[in-house]
Each structure stands twice: as structure tokens, then as C-alpha cells.
Amino acid sequence: MITLDAKKDLITVNSSEIQSFRIKAYGEITDNEEVNIVPFECVDNKFSKCTILIITKKKEDDRIQFYITYNEVKFVYNIYKLKE
């Protein structure tokens, strides 16, 4: 599960190892016919800088992907909405 808490400027990824990211800056949102991209400049719990993108692919049935990008590596998660 991925949690975005804008009031605390915190993103948490509950994977096998819990990852916490402090949001340092909110980027400019890109929204067009194909994608919606929400960028964040972050620092992880080990104080490494990274960029996080939440990308909604509109032409792919609103598929959502979550990217964590460091200088040397990139992680990609596919996001599925919880059914209420």
C-alpha cells in the first residue's frame, strides 16, 4: 500500500521493507490527453534524494504507476485502487 499524506509532506510505501519519503518540493503537474503526471522531489529515510512520479496513463484505462527515481536506480510500482 502507498500512502500520500500532504499535510505531513510524507509518502509511505508499505512493501516488504517500509519506505518513507519526506516531500521537499511539489513539482508542476502535467495533464494532457494521454497522461497525468504528479512529481515530487523527496528525501528517503536514509537521506538520499529522489524524485517520485505518480503517473496516470489515461489511454490505458487510467492505469496508475508510481516511480521512485534515484541517480543510479529506478523503482516502478503498478497501483491498484482498493475496492470499497
Short mmCIF file of N, CA and C in Angstrom, two decimals, residues 6-66:
data_model
loop_
_atom_site.label_atom_id
_atom_site.label_comp_id
_atom_site.label_asym_id
_atom_site.label_seq_id
_atom_site.Cartn_x
_atom_site.Cartn_y
_atom_site.Cartn_z
N ALA A 6 -0.34 14.68 2.41
CA ALA A 6 0.09 16.03 2.02
C ALA A 6 0.23 16.94 3.23
N LYS A 7 -0.54 16.74 4.27
CA LYS A 7 -0.45 17.58 5.47
C LYS A 7 0.89 17.40 6.17
N LYS A 8 1.42 16.18 6.13
CA LYS A 8 2.71 15.88 6.76
C LYS A 8 3.86 15.89 5.77
N ASP A 9 3.57 16.15 4.47
CA ASP A 9 4.59 16.08 3.41
C ASP A 9 5.34 14.76 3.46
N LEU A 10 4.57 13.67 3.46
CA LEU A 10 5.14 12.34 3.63
C LEU A 10 4.48 11.34 2.68
N ILE A 11 5.33 10.53 2.02
CA ILE A 11 4.86 9.41 1.20
C ILE A 11 5.42 8.15 1.84
N THR A 12 4.56 7.15 2.04
CA THR A 12 4.98 5.89 2.64
C THR A 12 4.63 4.75 1.70
N VAL A 13 5.61 3.87 1.47
CA VAL A 13 5.40 2.68 0.65
C VAL A 13 5.53 1.48 1.59
N ASN A 14 4.43 0.76 1.75
CA ASN A 14 4.42 -0.41 2.63
C ASN A 14 4.74 -1.65 1.80
N SER A 15 6.01 -1.84 1.51
CA SER A 15 6.47 -3.03 0.80
C SER A 15 7.07 -3.97 1.84
N SER A 16 7.86 -4.94 1.42
CA SER A 16 8.46 -5.86 2.41
C SER A 16 9.30 -5.09 3.43
N GLU A 17 9.87 -3.97 2.99
CA GLU A 17 10.55 -3.04 3.90
C GLU A 17 9.85 -1.70 3.75
N ILE A 18 9.36 -1.13 4.84
CA ILE A 18 8.63 0.14 4.77
C ILE A 18 9.58 1.25 4.35
N GLN A 19 9.16 1.99 3.32
CA GLN A 19 9.95 3.09 2.79
C GLN A 19 9.21 4.40 3.07
N SER A 20 9.91 5.37 3.63
CA SER A 20 9.32 6.68 3.90
C SER A 20 10.07 7.74 3.11
N PHE A 21 9.30 8.68 2.57
CA PHE A 21 9.87 9.75 1.76
C PHE A 21 9.31 11.08 2.23
N ARG A 22 10.19 11.98 2.65
CA ARG A 22 9.79 13.32 3.03
C ARG A 22 9.73 14.17 1.77
N ILE A 23 8.58 14.79 1.51
CA ILE A 23 8.42 15.63 0.32
C ILE A 23 9.08 16.98 0.59
N LYS A 24 10.05 17.33 -0.25
CA LYS A 24 10.76 18.61 -0.13
C LYS A 24 10.19 19.66 -1.06
N ALA A 25 9.65 19.22 -2.21
CA ALA A 25 9.06 20.15 -3.18
C ALA A 25 8.01 19.42 -4.01
N TYR A 26 6.94 20.14 -4.30
CA TYR A 26 5.90 19.63 -5.18
C TYR A 26 6.17 20.19 -6.57
N GLY A 27 6.27 19.31 -7.55
CA GLY A 27 6.56 19.75 -8.91
C GLY A 27 5.31 20.20 -9.64
N GLU A 28 5.51 20.63 -10.86
CA GLU A 28 4.40 21.09 -11.69
C GLU A 28 3.70 19.89 -12.32
N ILE A 29 2.40 19.84 -12.17
CA ILE A 29 1.60 18.73 -12.70
C ILE A 29 1.49 18.86 -14.22
N THR A 30 1.68 17.73 -14.90
CA THR A 30 1.46 17.65 -16.34
C THR A 30 0.16 16.90 -16.57
N ASP A 31 -0.74 17.50 -17.33
CA ASP A 31 -2.02 16.85 -17.60
C ASP A 31 -2.39 17.09 -19.06
N ASN A 32 -2.44 16.00 -19.82
CA ASN A 32 -2.85 16.11 -21.22
C ASN A 32 -3.76 14.93 -21.56
N GLU A 33 -4.04 14.71 -22.82
CA GLU A 33 -4.96 13.64 -23.23
C GLU A 33 -4.44 12.25 -22.92
N GLU A 34 -3.12 12.10 -22.83
CA GLU A 34 -2.53 10.77 -22.64
C GLU A 34 -2.18 10.45 -21.20
N VAL A 35 -1.63 11.44 -20.46
CA VAL A 35 -1.15 11.17 -19.11
C VAL A 35 -1.44 12.32 -18.15
N ASN A 36 -1.44 11.97 -16.88
CA ASN A 36 -1.43 12.94 -15.78
C ASN A 36 -0.22 12.57 -14.94
N ILE A 37 0.71 13.52 -14.77
CA ILE A 37 1.94 13.25 -14.03
C ILE A 37 2.03 14.22 -12.86
N VAL A 38 2.17 13.64 -11.65
CA VAL A 38 2.31 14.43 -10.43
C VAL A 38 3.71 14.16 -9.87
N PRO A 39 4.62 15.16 -9.93
CA PRO A 39 6.00 14.95 -9.47
C PRO A 39 6.26 15.50 -8.06
N PHE A 40 7.19 14.83 -7.36
CA PHE A 40 7.61 15.24 -6.03
C PHE A 40 9.13 15.11 -5.94
N GLU A 41 9.78 16.10 -5.34
CA GLU A 41 11.20 15.98 -5.00
C GLU A 41 11.24 15.55 -3.55
N CYS A 42 11.94 14.44 -3.26
CA CYS A 42 11.88 13.84 -1.94
C CYS A 42 13.26 13.49 -1.39
N VAL A 43 13.25 13.16 -0.09
CA VAL A 43 14.41 12.59 0.58
C VAL A 43 13.90 11.34 1.31
N ASP A 44 14.60 10.22 1.13
CA ASP A 44 14.14 8.98 1.77
C ASP A 44 14.61 8.91 3.23
N ASN A 45 14.27 7.81 3.89
CA ASN A 45 14.62 7.67 5.32
C ASN A 45 16.11 7.48 5.56
N LYS A 46 16.90 7.36 4.48
CA LYS A 46 18.36 7.30 4.60
C LYS A 46 19.00 8.60 4.10
N PHE A 47 18.15 9.63 3.91
CA PHE A 47 18.56 10.97 3.49
C PHE A 47 19.10 11.05 2.06
N SER A 48 18.72 10.08 1.22
CA SER A 48 19.09 10.12 -0.19
C SER A 48 18.01 10.86 -0.98
N LYS A 49 18.43 11.73 -1.89
CA LYS A 49 17.48 12.48 -2.71
C LYS A 49 16.91 11.58 -3.80
N CYS A 50 15.64 11.80 -4.10
CA CYS A 50 14.99 11.05 -5.18
C CYS A 50 13.83 11.86 -5.73
N THR A 51 13.36 11.44 -6.88
CA THR A 51 12.17 12.03 -7.49
C THR A 51 11.09 10.96 -7.53
N ILE A 52 9.89 11.33 -7.12
CA ILE A 52 8.75 10.41 -7.18
C ILE A 52 7.75 10.98 -8.17
N LEU A 53 7.27 10.10 -9.05
CA LEU A 53 6.24 10.48 -10.01
C LEU A 53 5.04 9.55 -9.83
N ILE A 54 3.85 10.13 -9.80
CA ILE A 54 2.63 9.34 -9.88
C ILE A 54 2.06 9.62 -11.26
N ILE A 55 2.01 8.58 -12.09
CA ILE A 55 1.62 8.74 -13.49
C ILE A 55 0.34 7.95 -13.75
N THR A 56 -0.67 8.65 -14.24
CA THR A 56 -1.91 8.00 -14.67
C THR A 56 -1.92 7.98 -16.19
N LYS A 57 -1.99 6.79 -16.75
CA LYS A 57 -1.99 6.62 -18.21
C LYS A 57 -3.44 6.52 -18.68
N LYS A 58 -3.95 7.64 -19.16
CA LYS A 58 -5.37 7.76 -19.50
C LYS A 58 -5.80 6.84 -20.62
N LYS A 59 -4.93 6.61 -21.59
CA LYS A 59 -5.28 5.76 -22.74
C LYS A 59 -5.10 4.28 -22.43
N GLU A 60 -4.71 3.97 -21.21
CA GLU A 60 -4.56 2.58 -20.77
C GLU A 60 -5.52 2.30 -19.61
N ASP A 61 -6.76 2.75 -19.77
CA ASP A 61 -7.82 2.53 -18.78
C ASP A 61 -7.44 3.14 -17.42
N ASP A 62 -6.80 4.33 -17.46
CA ASP A 62 -6.39 5.05 -16.25
C ASP A 62 -5.46 4.23 -15.35
N ARG A 63 -4.56 3.48 -15.99
CA ARG A 63 -3.56 2.71 -15.23
C ARG A 63 -2.64 3.68 -14.49
N ILE A 64 -2.36 3.38 -13.23
CA ILE A 64 -1.54 4.27 -12.40
C ILE A 64 -0.21 3.57 -12.08
N GLN A 65 0.88 4.32 -12.27
CA GLN A 65 2.20 3.82 -11.91
C GLN A 65 2.88 4.82 -10.98
N PHE A 66 3.71 4.29 -10.11
CA PHE A 66 4.42 5.05 -9.09
C PHE A 66 5.91 4.82 -9.30
#
